[in-house]
Coordinates of N, CA and C in Angstrom, one line a residue:
T32 N 41.0 -12.0 6.5 CA 39.6 -11.6 6.3 C 38.6 -12.7 6.6
T33 N 39.1 -13.9 6.7 CA 38.2 -15.1 7.0 C 37.5 -14.9 8.4
Y34 N 38.1 -14.3 9.3 CA 37.6 -14.2 10.7 C 36.7 -12.9 10.9
C35 N 36.6 -12.1 9.8 CA 35.8 -10.9 9.9 C 34.3 -11.3 9.7
H36 N 33.5 -10.7 10.5 CA 32.0 -11.0 10.5 C 31.3 -10.0 9.6
T37 N 31.8 -8.8 9.3 CA 31.1 -7.8 8.5 C 32.0 -7.3 7.4
Y38 N 31.3 -6.7 6.4 CA 32.0 -6.2 5.2 C 32.9 -5.0 5.7
I39 N 32.5 -4.3 6.8 CA 33.4 -3.2 7.3 C 34.7 -3.8 7.8
G40 N 34.6 -4.8 8.6 CA 35.8 -5.5 9.1 C 36.7 -6.0 8.0
K41 N 36.0 -6.6 7.0 CA 36.8 -7.2 5.9 C 37.6 -6.1 5.2
N42 N 36.9 -5.0 4.9 CA 37.5 -3.8 4.2 C 38.7 -3.3 5.1
L43 N 38.5 -3.2 6.4 CA 39.5 -2.7 7.3 C 40.7 -3.6 7.3
A44 N 40.5 -4.9 7.3 CA 41.5 -5.9 7.3 C 42.3 -5.9 6.0
I45 N 41.6 -5.8 4.9 CA 42.3 -5.8 3.6 C 43.1 -4.6 3.4
N46 N 42.7 -3.4 3.9 CA 43.4 -2.2 3.8 C 44.4 -1.9 4.9
L47 N 44.5 -2.8 5.8 CA 45.4 -2.6 7.0 C 46.9 -2.7 6.5
L48 N 47.7 -1.7 6.9 CA 49.1 -1.6 6.5 C 49.9 -1.5 7.7
P49 N 51.2 -2.0 7.6 CA 52.1 -1.9 8.8 C 52.4 -0.4 9.0
S50 N 52.7 -0.1 10.2 CA 53.1 1.3 10.5 C 54.5 1.3 11.1
N51 N 55.2 2.4 10.9 CA 56.5 2.6 11.5 C 56.5 3.7 12.6
K52 N 55.2 4.1 12.9 CA 55.1 5.2 13.9 C 54.8 4.5 15.3
K53 N 55.7 4.8 16.2 CA 55.7 4.1 17.5 C 54.3 4.3 18.2
E54 N 53.8 5.5 18.2 CA 52.5 5.7 18.8 C 51.3 4.9 18.2
T55 N 51.3 4.8 16.9 CA 50.3 4.1 16.2 C 50.4 2.6 16.5
V56 N 51.6 2.1 16.5 CA 51.9 0.6 16.8 C 51.5 0.3 18.3
S57 N 51.9 1.1 19.2 CA 51.6 0.8 20.6 C 50.1 1.0 20.9
N58 N 49.4 1.9 20.2 CA 48.0 2.1 20.4 C 47.2 0.9 19.8
T59 N 47.6 0.4 18.6 CA 47.0 -0.7 18.0 C 47.2 -2.0 18.8
L60 N 48.4 -2.2 19.4 CA 48.7 -3.3 20.3 C 47.9 -3.2 21.5
A61 N 47.7 -2.1 22.1 CA 46.9 -1.9 23.3 C 45.4 -2.2 23.0
E62 N 44.9 -1.8 21.8 CA 43.5 -2.1 21.4 C 43.4 -3.6 21.3
T63 N 44.3 -4.3 20.6 CA 44.3 -5.7 20.4 C 44.3 -6.5 21.8
S64 N 45.2 -6.0 22.7 CA 45.3 -6.6 24.0 C 44.0 -6.5 24.8
E65 N 43.4 -5.3 24.7 CA 42.1 -5.1 25.4 C 41.0 -5.9 24.8
A66 N 41.0 -6.1 23.5 CA 40.0 -6.9 22.8 C 40.1 -8.3 23.2
V67 N 41.3 -8.8 23.2 CA 41.5 -10.2 23.7 C 41.0 -10.4 25.1
S68 N 41.4 -9.5 26.0 CA 40.9 -9.6 27.4 C 39.4 -9.5 27.5
L69 N 38.8 -8.6 26.7 CA 37.3 -8.5 26.7 C 36.6 -9.8 26.3
I70 N 37.2 -10.4 25.2 CA 36.6 -11.6 24.7 C 36.8 -12.8 25.8
E71 N 37.9 -12.8 26.4 CA 38.2 -13.8 27.4 C 37.2 -13.6 28.6
R72 N 36.9 -12.4 29.0 CA 36.0 -12.1 30.1 C 34.5 -12.3 29.7
N73 N 34.2 -12.0 28.5 CA 32.8 -11.7 28.2 C 32.3 -12.6 27.0
S74 N 33.1 -13.5 26.5 CA 32.8 -14.3 25.3 C 32.8 -13.4 24.0
T75 N 32.5 -14.0 22.9 CA 32.6 -13.4 21.6 C 31.5 -12.3 21.5
P76 N 31.9 -11.1 21.0 CA 30.9 -10.0 20.8 C 29.7 -10.4 19.9
P77 N 28.5 -9.9 20.2 CA 27.3 -10.3 19.3 C 27.4 -9.5 18.0
I78 N 28.2 -10.0 17.1 CA 28.4 -9.4 15.8 C 28.1 -10.4 14.7
S79 N 27.3 -10.0 13.7 CA 27.0 -10.9 12.6 C 27.1 -10.1 11.3
E80 N 26.9 -10.8 10.2 CA 27.0 -10.1 8.9 C 25.9 -9.0 8.8
I81 N 26.2 -7.9 8.3 CA 25.3 -6.8 8.1 C 25.3 -6.4 6.6
D82 N 24.2 -5.8 6.2 CA 24.1 -5.2 4.9 C 24.8 -3.9 4.8
D83 N 25.3 -3.5 3.7 CA 25.9 -2.2 3.5 C 24.7 -1.2 3.3
I84 N 24.5 -0.4 4.3 CA 23.3 0.6 4.3 C 23.7 2.0 3.9
G85 N 24.9 2.1 3.4 CA 25.4 3.5 3.0 C 24.5 4.1 1.9
V86 N 24.1 3.3 1.0 CA 23.2 3.8 -0.1 C 21.8 4.2 0.5
Y87 N 21.3 3.4 1.4 CA 20.0 3.7 2.0 C 20.1 5.0 2.8
L88 N 21.2 5.2 3.5 CA 21.3 6.4 4.3 C 21.4 7.7 3.4
K89 N 22.1 7.5 2.3 CA 22.2 8.7 1.3 C 20.8 9.0 0.8
L90 N 20.0 7.9 0.4 CA 18.7 8.2 -0.1 C 17.8 8.9 1.0
L91 N 17.9 8.5 2.2 CA 17.2 9.1 3.3 C 17.6 10.6 3.5
E92 N 18.9 10.8 3.4 CA 19.4 12.2 3.6 C 18.8 13.1 2.5
S93 N 18.6 12.5 1.3 CA 18.1 13.4 0.2 C 16.5 13.3 0.1
S94 N 15.9 12.9 1.3 CA 14.4 12.8 1.4 C 13.8 11.8 0.4
S95 N 14.5 10.8 0.0 CA 14.0 9.7 -0.9 C 13.4 8.6 0.0
T96 N 12.8 7.7 -0.6 CA 12.2 6.5 0.1 C 13.1 5.3 -0.1
I97 N 13.0 4.4 0.9 CA 13.8 3.1 0.8 C 12.8 2.0 0.9
S98 N 13.2 0.8 0.5 CA 12.3 -0.4 0.5 C 12.2 -0.9 1.9
A99 N 11.2 -1.8 2.1 CA 11.0 -2.5 3.4 C 12.2 -3.3 3.7
K100 N 12.9 -3.9 2.7 CA 14.1 -4.7 3.0 C 15.2 -3.8 3.5
A101 N 15.3 -2.6 3.0 CA 16.3 -1.6 3.5 C 16.0 -1.2 4.9
L102 N 14.8 -1.0 5.2 CA 14.4 -0.7 6.6 C 14.8 -1.8 7.6
L103 N 14.6 -3.0 7.1 CA 14.9 -4.1 8.0 C 16.4 -4.2 8.2
S104 N 17.2 -3.9 7.2 CA 18.7 -3.8 7.3 C 19.1 -2.8 8.3
V105 N 18.4 -1.6 8.3 CA 18.7 -0.6 9.2 C 18.4 -1.1 10.6
V106 N 17.2 -1.7 10.8 CA 16.8 -2.2 12.1 C 17.9 -3.3 12.6
N107 N 18.3 -4.1 11.7 CA 19.3 -5.1 12.1 C 20.6 -4.5 12.7
I108 N 21.0 -3.4 12.0 CA 22.2 -2.7 12.5 C 22.0 -2.0 13.8
L109 N 20.8 -1.4 14.0 CA 20.5 -0.7 15.2 C 20.4 -1.7 16.4
E110 N 19.8 -2.8 16.1 CA 19.7 -3.9 17.2 C 21.0 -4.5 17.5
M111 N 21.9 -4.7 16.5 CA 23.2 -5.2 16.8 C 24.0 -4.1 17.6
S112 N 23.9 -2.9 17.3 CA 24.5 -1.8 18.0 C 24.1 -1.8 19.5
D113 N 22.8 -2.0 19.7 CA 22.2 -2.1 21.1 C 22.8 -3.3 21.8
K114 N 22.9 -4.4 21.2 CA 23.5 -5.6 21.8 C 25.0 -5.4 22.1
L115 N 25.7 -4.7 21.2 CA 27.1 -4.5 21.5 C 27.3 -3.5 22.7
I116 N 26.4 -2.5 22.8 CA 26.5 -1.6 23.9 C 26.3 -2.3 25.2
E117 N 25.2 -3.2 25.2 CA 24.9 -4.0 26.4 C 26.1 -5.0 26.7
Y118 N 26.6 -5.6 25.7 CA 27.8 -6.5 25.8 C 28.9 -5.8 26.5
F119 N 29.2 -4.6 26.1 CA 30.4 -3.9 26.7 C 30.1 -3.3 28.0
S120 N 29.0 -2.7 28.2 CA 28.7 -2.0 29.5 C 28.1 -2.7 30.6
S121 N 27.4 -3.8 30.3 CA 26.7 -4.5 31.3 C 27.5 -5.5 32.1
F122 N 28.6 -6.1 31.5 CA 29.3 -7.2 32.1 C 30.7 -6.8 32.6
V123 N 31.2 -5.7 32.2 CA 32.6 -5.4 32.6 C 32.6 -3.9 33.0
N124 N 33.7 -3.6 33.7 CA 34.0 -2.2 34.1 C 34.6 -1.6 32.8
T125 N 33.9 -0.7 32.2 CA 34.4 -0.1 31.0 C 35.7 0.7 31.1
D126 N 36.0 1.1 32.4 CA 37.3 1.9 32.6 C 38.5 1.0 32.4
D127 N 38.3 -0.4 32.5 CA 39.4 -1.3 32.3 C 39.8 -1.4 30.8
F128 N 39.0 -0.7 29.9 CA 39.2 -0.8 28.5 C 39.2 0.6 27.8
P129 N 40.1 1.4 28.2 CA 40.1 2.8 27.7 C 40.2 2.9 26.2
H130 N 41.0 2.0 25.6 CA 41.2 2.1 24.1 C 39.9 1.6 23.4
L131 N 39.2 0.7 23.9 CA 38.0 0.2 23.3 C 36.7 1.0 23.6
N132 N 36.8 1.7 24.8 CA 35.7 2.5 25.2 C 35.2 3.5 24.2
G133 N 36.2 4.1 23.5 CA 35.9 5.1 22.5 C 35.0 4.5 21.3
Y134 N 35.4 3.3 20.9 CA 34.6 2.6 19.9 C 33.2 2.3 20.3
F135 N 33.1 1.7 21.5 CA 31.7 1.4 22.0 C 30.9 2.6 22.3
S136 N 31.5 3.7 22.7 CA 30.7 4.9 23.0 C 30.2 5.6 21.7
E137 N 30.8 5.2 20.6 CA 30.3 5.8 19.3 C 29.1 5.1 18.7
L138 N 28.8 3.9 19.3 CA 27.7 3.1 18.7 C 26.4 3.9 19.0
Y139 N 25.5 3.8 18.0 CA 24.2 4.5 18.1 C 23.1 3.5 18.1
T140 N 22.1 3.8 18.9 CA 20.9 3.0 18.9 C 19.7 3.9 19.1
N141 N 18.5 3.4 18.6 CA 17.3 4.2 18.7 C 16.1 3.3 18.8
H142 N 15.7 3.1 20.1 CA 14.6 2.1 20.3 C 13.3 2.5 19.7
S143 N 13.0 3.8 19.7 CA 11.7 4.2 19.1 C 11.6 3.9 17.6
I144 N 12.7 4.2 16.9 CA 12.8 3.9 15.5 C 12.7 2.4 15.2
V145 N 13.4 1.6 16.0 CA 13.4 0.2 15.8 C 12.0 -0.4 16.1
D146 N 11.4 0.1 17.1 CA 10.0 -0.4 17.5 C 9.0 0.0 16.4
K147 N 9.1 1.2 15.9 CA 8.2 1.7 14.8 C 8.3 0.9 13.6
I148 N 9.6 0.7 13.1 CA 9.8 -0.1 11.9 C 9.4 -1.5 12.1
K149 N 9.7 -2.1 13.2 CA 9.3 -3.5 13.4 C 7.7 -3.7 13.5
K150 N 7.1 -2.6 13.9 CA 5.6 -2.6 14.0 C 5.0 -2.5 12.6
C151 N 5.7 -1.7 11.7 CA 5.1 -1.4 10.4 C 5.6 -2.3 9.3
V152 N 6.8 -2.9 9.4 CA 7.3 -3.8 8.4 C 7.2 -5.2 8.8
I153 N 6.4 -6.0 8.1 CA 6.2 -7.4 8.4 C 7.3 -8.3 7.9
D154 N 7.7 -8.1 6.7 CA 8.9 -8.8 6.1 C 9.4 -7.9 5.0
E155 N 10.4 -8.4 4.3 CA 11.1 -7.5 3.3 C 10.2 -7.1 2.1
N156 N 9.0 -7.8 2.0 CA 8.1 -7.5 0.9 C 6.8 -6.9 1.4
T157 N 6.6 -6.8 2.7 CA 5.3 -6.5 3.2 C 5.3 -5.4 4.2
I158 N 4.5 -4.3 4.0 CA 4.3 -3.3 5.0 C 2.9 -3.5 5.6
A159 N 2.8 -3.5 6.9 CA 1.5 -3.7 7.6 C 0.5 -2.7 7.3
D160 N -0.8 -3.1 7.2 CA -1.9 -2.1 7.0 C -1.8 -1.0 8.0
S161 N -1.5 -1.4 9.2 CA -1.5 -0.4 10.3 C -0.3 0.6 10.3
A162 N 0.5 0.5 9.3 CA 1.7 1.4 9.2 C 1.2 2.9 9.1
S163 N 0.1 3.1 8.4 CA -0.5 4.4 8.3 C -1.9 4.4 8.0
A164 N -2.7 5.4 8.4 CA -4.1 5.4 8.2 C -4.4 5.4 6.7
K165 N -3.6 6.2 5.9 CA -3.8 6.3 4.5 C -3.5 4.9 3.8
L166 N -2.5 4.2 4.2 CA -2.2 2.9 3.6 C -3.3 1.9 3.9
S167 N -3.8 2.0 5.1 CA -4.9 1.1 5.5 C -6.2 1.4 4.7
A168 N -6.5 2.7 4.5 CA -7.6 3.1 3.6 C -7.5 2.7 2.2
I169 N -6.3 2.8 1.6 CA -6.0 2.4 0.3 C -6.2 0.9 0.1
R170 N -5.7 0.2 1.0 CA -5.8 -1.3 0.9 C -7.3 -1.7 1.1
R171 N -8.0 -1.1 2.0 CA -9.4 -1.4 2.2 C -10.2 -1.1 0.9
N172 N -9.9 0.1 0.3 CA -10.6 0.5 -1.0 C -10.2 -0.5 -2.1
R173 N -9.0 -0.9 -2.1 CA -8.6 -1.9 -3.1 C -9.3 -3.2 -3.0
K174 N -9.4 -3.7 -1.8 CA -10.2 -4.9 -1.5 C -11.6 -4.8 -1.9
K175 N -12.2 -3.6 -1.6 CA -13.6 -3.4 -2.0 C -13.8 -3.4 -3.6
A176 N -12.8 -2.7 -4.2 CA -12.8 -2.7 -5.7 C -12.7 -4.1 -6.3
E177 N -11.7 -4.8 -5.8 CA -11.5 -6.2 -6.2 C -12.8 -7.0 -6.0
Q178 N -13.4 -6.9 -4.9 CA -14.7 -7.6 -4.6 C -15.8 -7.2 -5.5
A179 N -15.9 -5.9 -5.8 CA -16.9 -5.4 -6.8 C -16.7 -6.0 -8.2
V180 N -15.4 -6.1 -8.6 CA -15.1 -6.7 -9.9 C -15.5 -8.2 -9.9
R181 N -15.1 -8.9 -8.8 CA -15.4 -10.3 -8.7 C -16.9 -10.6 -8.7
D182 N -17.7 -9.7 -7.9 CA -19.1 -9.8 -7.9 C -19.7 -9.7 -9.3
K183 N -19.2 -8.7 -10.0 CA -19.7 -8.4 -11.4 C -19.4 -9.6 -12.3
L184 N -18.2 -10.2 -12.2 CA -17.9 -11.4 -13.0 C -18.7 -12.6 -12.6
D185 N -19.0 -12.7 -11.3 CA -19.8 -13.8 -10.8 C -21.2 -13.7 -11.4
S186 N -21.7 -12.5 -11.4 CA -23.1 -12.3 -12.0 C -23.1 -12.6 -13.5
I187 N -22.0 -12.3 -14.2 CA -21.9 -12.7 -15.6 C -21.9 -14.2 -15.8
I188 N -21.1 -14.9 -15.0 CA -21.0 -16.3 -15.3 C -22.2 -17.1 -14.8
H189 N -23.0 -16.5 -13.9 CA -24.3 -17.1 -13.5 C -25.5 -16.6 -14.3
S190 N -25.3 -15.7 -15.2 CA -26.4 -15.2 -16.0 C -26.7 -16.1 -17.1
S191 N -28.0 -16.3 -17.3 CA -28.5 -17.1 -18.4 C -28.2 -16.5 -19.8
N192 N -28.0 -15.1 -19.8 CA -27.7 -14.4 -21.1 C -26.3 -14.8 -21.6
Y193 N -25.4 -15.1 -20.7 CA -24.0 -15.4 -21.1 C -23.6 -16.9 -21.0
S194 N -24.4 -17.7 -20.4 CA -24.0 -19.1 -20.2 C -23.6 -19.9 -21.5
K195 N -24.2 -19.6 -22.6 CA -23.9 -20.3 -23.8 C -22.5 -19.9 -24.4
Y196 N -22.0 -18.8 -24.0 CA -20.7 -18.3 -24.5 C -19.5 -18.9 -23.6
L197 N -19.8 -19.4 -22.5 CA -18.7 -19.8 -21.5 C -18.3 -21.2 -21.7
M198 N -17.0 -21.4 -21.6 CA -16.5 -22.8 -21.6 C -16.8 -23.4 -20.2
E199 N -16.6 -22.7 -19.2 CA -16.9 -23.1 -17.8 C -17.4 -21.9 -17.0
P200 N -18.3 -22.1 -16.1 CA -18.8 -20.9 -15.3 C -17.8 -20.7 -14.1
I201 N -16.6 -20.3 -14.4 CA -15.6 -20.0 -13.4 C -14.9 -18.7 -13.7
V202 N -14.3 -18.1 -12.7 CA -13.5 -16.9 -12.9 C -12.0 -17.3 -12.5
T203 N -11.1 -17.1 -13.4 CA -9.7 -17.5 -13.1 C -8.9 -16.2 -13.1
I204 N -7.6 -16.3 -12.7 CA -6.7 -15.2 -12.7 C -5.5 -15.5 -13.7
R205 N -5.3 -14.6 -14.6 CA -4.2 -14.8 -15.5 C -3.5 -13.4 -15.6
N206 N -2.1 -13.4 -15.5 CA -1.4 -12.2 -15.5 C -1.9 -11.1 -14.6
D207 N -2.3 -11.5 -13.4 CA -2.9 -10.6 -12.4 C -4.2 -10.0 -12.8
R208 N -4.9 -10.6 -13.7 CA -6.2 -10.1 -14.1 C -7.3 -11.2 -14.0
F209 N -8.5 -10.8 -13.6 CA -9.6 -11.8 -13.6 C -10.0 -12.1 -15.0
V210 N -10.2 -13.4 -15.3 CA -10.6 -13.8 -16.7 C -11.7 -14.8 -16.6
I211 N -12.6 -14.7 -17.6 CA -13.7 -15.7 -17.7 C -13.4 -16.5 -19.0
P212 N -13.3 -17.8 -18.9 CA -12.9 -18.6 -20.1 C -14.2 -18.7 -21.1
L213 N -14.0 -18.2 -22.3 CA -15.0 -18.2 -23.3 C -14.8 -19.3 -24.3
K214 N -15.9 -19.8 -24.9 CA -15.7 -20.7 -26.0 C -15.0 -20.0 -27.2
Q215 N -14.2 -20.8 -27.9 CA -13.4 -20.2 -29.0 C -14.2 -19.4 -30.0
E216 N -15.4 -20.0 -30.4 CA -16.2 -19.3 -31.4 C -16.8 -18.0 -31.0
Y217 N -16.9 -17.8 -29.7 CA -17.5 -16.5 -29.2 C -16.5 -15.5 -28.7
R218 N -15.3 -15.7 -28.9 CA -14.2 -14.8 -28.4 C -14.5 -13.4 -28.9
N219 N -14.9 -13.2 -30.1 CA -15.1 -11.8 -30.6 C -16.5 -11.3 -30.4
T220 N -17.4 -12.1 -29.9 CA -18.8 -11.7 -29.7 C -18.9 -10.9 -28.4
I221 N -18.2 -11.3 -27.4 CA -18.3 -10.5 -26.1 C -17.2 -9.6 -26.0

């Protein structure tokens, strides 16, 4: 399992059992021989560690939502699939590898989904404002509301009516809330 790049490969290697069926053994040996030949001709396949997206796919099948991180994991697999298709079909005659051809032909890729996700997901914690008109409007309204609150607090700290109650004329943020520091003796007055 040390040489496996993905959890799928590791699971297959761990669960691999000897066979006493001639057809299975000769088929497996042919696949191995073709794989060695492919690597010798074409270098190591573009495979790296991938996340287990089985849970995400089940959520999507049941019309649930998934996180930005999950979307990036899906993109990673689709991009790797695309690279593997190119690796196999662009540099060799695929007819020379009849046993491997079936595996590579089952790979799926979808450029439009990849492009859309990459355009909308900035990183595993951030969705771009441009992902949808509604999200853009919500964030714009949120910024306006935050600015209105900040303007109101600024007017309070610069007001002569409240200046005697304040420790300092500043607005700070504590626990994701805007806070004006008051003098201890006036905490219950305002």
